Amino acid sequence: MKSMRYVVPLLIFVALVALLLKGLGQDPKEVPSPLVGKPAPAFTAQQLHVPEKQFSASDMKGRVWMLNVWASWCFSCRAEHELVTRMAREHGIVVVGLNYKDEPADAKGWLQQFGNPYVTSVMDQEGDIGIEYGVYGVPESFIIDKSGVIRRKVIGPINDSAEEKPQNSVDQLLAFINELEAE
C-alpha cells in the first residue's frame, strides 16, 4: 500500500512531462483551427466592386473554393498576392476575397494596382466575418469543399517554397484542392 503512495504521483509526473514534450514539438505560430472539418460559417456581405450586390457563402455550394482574407494595408498580403493570382489564373482555383478591416477605396485601388484574382471580393470593414472564421490576422486563407466544409486553414502568406512553410506552399495547396475537386 505504501508503494502505491509513490507510484500514483510518479505516473502523474510522467504524464505531465509527456504532455509538455509533445507541446514543445509544435510550432507556436500554428494554432489549429477548431473550424476545420466543420461547415464554414454562413455570411452575406456587400461586394467590393458592386456594393449594391450581396455575396453569400452559400452561393459557392457545390464548388471547391478558397476564401482569401486580405487588406490593402497588409504587407504580407502583397507578398502572397502574385501567388494567389497565379493559382486563380493558371490553375483555375476559385478564390473569393474577404477584404478585412479596410476602406473600400483603398482596397479597389490596391486591386487595380496589383491585379484582381478574385471571382468576387467582399467587404468586412468591421471584422465581423473574420471573427466568425477565427481570423487572427491577415493574410489567412480557408479551403472550403463542395459541401461547404472548411477543410484547411492557411495561417500567414501562401508561399512558393516547400521549405519555408510546407503547409502554405502553392504546390501543396493545389494538390489538396485537386484532391477535393476529385471527390
Coordinates of C-alpha atoms in Angstrom, one line a residue:
M1 CA 0.0 0.0 0.0
K2 CA 2.9 2.4 0.8
S3 CA 4.4 1.7 -2.6
M4 CA 1.1 2.9 -4.3
R5 CA 1.6 6.2 -2.5
Y6 CA 4.7 6.9 -4.6
V7 CA 3.5 5.2 -7.9
V8 CA 0.5 7.5 -8.5
P9 CA 2.3 10.8 -8.2
L10 CA 5.1 9.3 -10.3
L11 CA 2.6 8.4 -13.0
I12 CA 1.1 11.8 -12.9
F13 CA 4.5 13.4 -13.2
V14 CA 5.5 11.2 -16.2
A15 CA 2.2 12.1 -17.9
L16 CA 2.7 15.8 -17.4
V17 CA 6.3 15.6 -18.8
A18 CA 5.0 13.7 -21.8
L19 CA 2.4 16.4 -22.5
L20 CA 5.0 19.2 -22.1
L21 CA 7.4 17.4 -24.5
K22 CA 4.6 17.0 -27.1
G23 CA 3.7 20.7 -26.8
L24 CA 7.4 21.7 -27.3
G25 CA 7.4 19.9 -30.6
Q26 CA 4.6 22.1 -32.0
D27 CA 5.0 25.4 -33.8
P28 CA 3.6 28.2 -31.5
K29 CA 2.6 30.2 -34.6
E30 CA 0.3 27.4 -35.8
V31 CA -2.8 27.4 -33.8
P32 CA -5.1 24.6 -35.0
S33 CA -8.5 25.9 -36.1
P34 CA -11.5 24.4 -34.4
L35 CA -13.4 25.1 -37.7
V36 CA -11.5 22.6 -39.8
G37 CA -13.9 19.8 -40.6
K38 CA -16.9 21.9 -39.7
P39 CA -19.3 23.8 -42.0
A40 CA -18.0 27.2 -43.0
P41 CA -19.8 30.0 -41.1
A42 CA -22.6 31.4 -43.2
F43 CA -22.3 35.1 -44.2
T44 CA -23.7 37.6 -46.6
A45 CA -21.7 40.7 -47.4
Q46 CA -21.5 43.5 -49.9
Q47 CA -19.4 43.0 -52.9
L48 CA -16.4 45.4 -53.1
H49 CA -16.8 46.4 -56.7
V50 CA -20.6 46.3 -56.8
P51 CA -21.7 47.3 -53.3
E52 CA -25.4 47.1 -54.1
K53 CA -24.9 43.4 -54.8
Q54 CA -24.6 40.8 -52.0
F55 CA -22.5 37.7 -51.9
S56 CA -23.3 34.7 -49.7
A57 CA -21.0 31.8 -48.8
S58 CA -23.9 29.6 -49.8
D59 CA -23.5 30.8 -53.4
M60 CA -20.4 28.6 -53.5
K61 CA -22.2 25.3 -52.6
G62 CA -21.1 22.5 -55.0
R63 CA -17.7 24.1 -55.7
V64 CA -14.3 23.8 -54.1
W65 CA -13.1 27.4 -53.3
M66 CA -10.7 29.4 -51.3
L67 CA -11.6 32.3 -49.1
N68 CA -8.6 34.6 -49.0
V69 CA -8.6 37.2 -46.2
W70 CA -6.6 40.3 -47.3
A71 CA -6.2 44.0 -46.8
S72 CA -4.6 46.8 -48.7
W73 CA -2.6 47.8 -45.6
C74 CA -1.2 44.3 -45.2
F75 CA 2.5 43.9 -46.3
S76 CA 2.3 40.1 -46.3
C77 CA -0.8 40.2 -48.4
R78 CA 1.2 41.9 -51.1
A79 CA 3.9 39.2 -50.9
E80 CA 1.3 36.4 -51.4
H81 CA -0.9 38.2 -53.9
E82 CA 1.1 37.2 -57.0
L83 CA 0.8 33.5 -55.9
V84 CA -3.0 33.8 -55.3
T85 CA -3.3 35.4 -58.7
R86 CA -1.3 32.5 -60.3
M87 CA -3.5 29.9 -58.5
A88 CA -6.6 31.6 -59.9
R89 CA -5.5 32.4 -63.4
E90 CA -3.2 29.5 -64.3
H91 CA -4.8 26.7 -62.3
G92 CA -8.5 27.8 -62.3
I93 CA -8.8 27.9 -58.5
V94 CA -12.0 29.7 -57.4
V95 CA -10.8 32.4 -55.0
V96 CA -13.2 34.7 -53.1
G97 CA -11.5 37.7 -51.4
L98 CA -12.6 38.9 -47.9
N99 CA -11.3 42.4 -47.6
Y100 CA -10.7 42.7 -43.9
K101 CA -11.0 46.0 -41.9
D102 CA -10.1 48.1 -44.9
E103 CA -11.5 51.1 -46.7
P104 CA -13.3 50.2 -50.0
A105 CA -11.4 52.9 -52.0
D106 CA -8.1 51.7 -50.7
A107 CA -9.0 48.1 -51.5
K108 CA -10.2 48.9 -55.0
G109 CA -7.0 50.9 -55.7
W110 CA -4.8 48.1 -54.4
L111 CA -6.6 45.5 -56.7
Q112 CA -6.3 47.9 -59.6
Q113 CA -2.6 48.3 -59.0
F114 CA -1.7 44.6 -58.3
G115 CA -4.4 42.7 -60.2
N116 CA -7.6 41.1 -59.1
P117 CA -7.5 37.3 -58.8
Y118 CA -10.9 37.1 -57.1
V119 CA -14.2 35.9 -58.6
T120 CA -15.5 38.5 -56.2
S121 CA -14.2 40.3 -53.2
V122 CA -16.5 41.2 -50.3
M123 CA -16.1 43.8 -47.6
D124 CA -15.7 43.1 -43.9
Q125 CA -15.0 46.6 -42.6
E126 CA -15.9 45.8 -39.0
G127 CA -14.2 42.4 -39.0
D128 CA -17.4 40.5 -38.1
I129 CA -17.0 37.8 -40.7
G130 CA -13.3 37.5 -39.8
I131 CA -14.4 36.8 -36.2
E132 CA -16.8 34.1 -37.3
Y133 CA -13.9 32.4 -39.2
G134 CA -11.4 32.8 -36.3
V135 CA -9.1 35.1 -38.2
Y136 CA -6.1 36.1 -36.2
G137 CA -4.6 38.4 -38.7
V138 CA -4.1 38.8 -42.5
P139 CA -3.4 37.1 -44.7
E140 CA -5.2 33.9 -43.9
S141 CA -7.0 31.5 -46.3
F142 CA -9.6 28.8 -46.0
I143 CA -10.1 25.9 -48.4
I144 CA -13.8 25.0 -48.5
D145 CA -15.1 21.8 -50.1
K146 CA -18.2 21.3 -52.3
S147 CA -20.3 20.6 -49.2
G148 CA -19.3 23.9 -47.6
V149 CA -17.0 22.4 -45.0
I150 CA -13.7 24.1 -44.2
R151 CA -11.0 21.5 -45.0
R152 CA -7.9 23.6 -44.3
K153 CA -6.9 26.9 -42.8
V154 CA -3.8 28.6 -44.1
I155 CA -2.3 30.9 -41.5
G156 CA 0.0 33.5 -42.9
P157 CA 1.0 34.1 -46.5
I158 CA 0.9 31.4 -49.2
N159 CA 4.5 30.8 -50.3
D160 CA 6.3 29.4 -53.3
S161 CA 8.7 27.2 -51.3
A162 CA 8.0 23.9 -49.7
E163 CA 11.0 24.6 -47.4
E164 CA 9.7 27.8 -45.9
K165 CA 6.4 26.7 -44.6
P166 CA 5.4 23.5 -46.5
Q167 CA 1.7 23.5 -45.5
N168 CA 1.4 27.0 -47.0
S169 CA 3.2 26.2 -50.3
V170 CA 1.3 26.7 -53.6
D171 CA 2.1 23.2 -54.7
Q172 CA 0.7 21.6 -51.6
L173 CA -2.4 23.7 -51.7
L174 CA -3.0 23.0 -55.4
A175 CA -2.6 19.2 -54.8
F176 CA -5.0 19.4 -51.8
I177 CA -7.6 21.4 -53.8
N178 CA -7.3 19.0 -56.8
E179 CA -8.0 16.1 -54.4
L180 CA -11.1 17.8 -53.1
E181 CA -12.2 18.5 -56.7
A182 CA -11.9 14.8 -57.5
E183 CA -14.1 13.8 -54.5

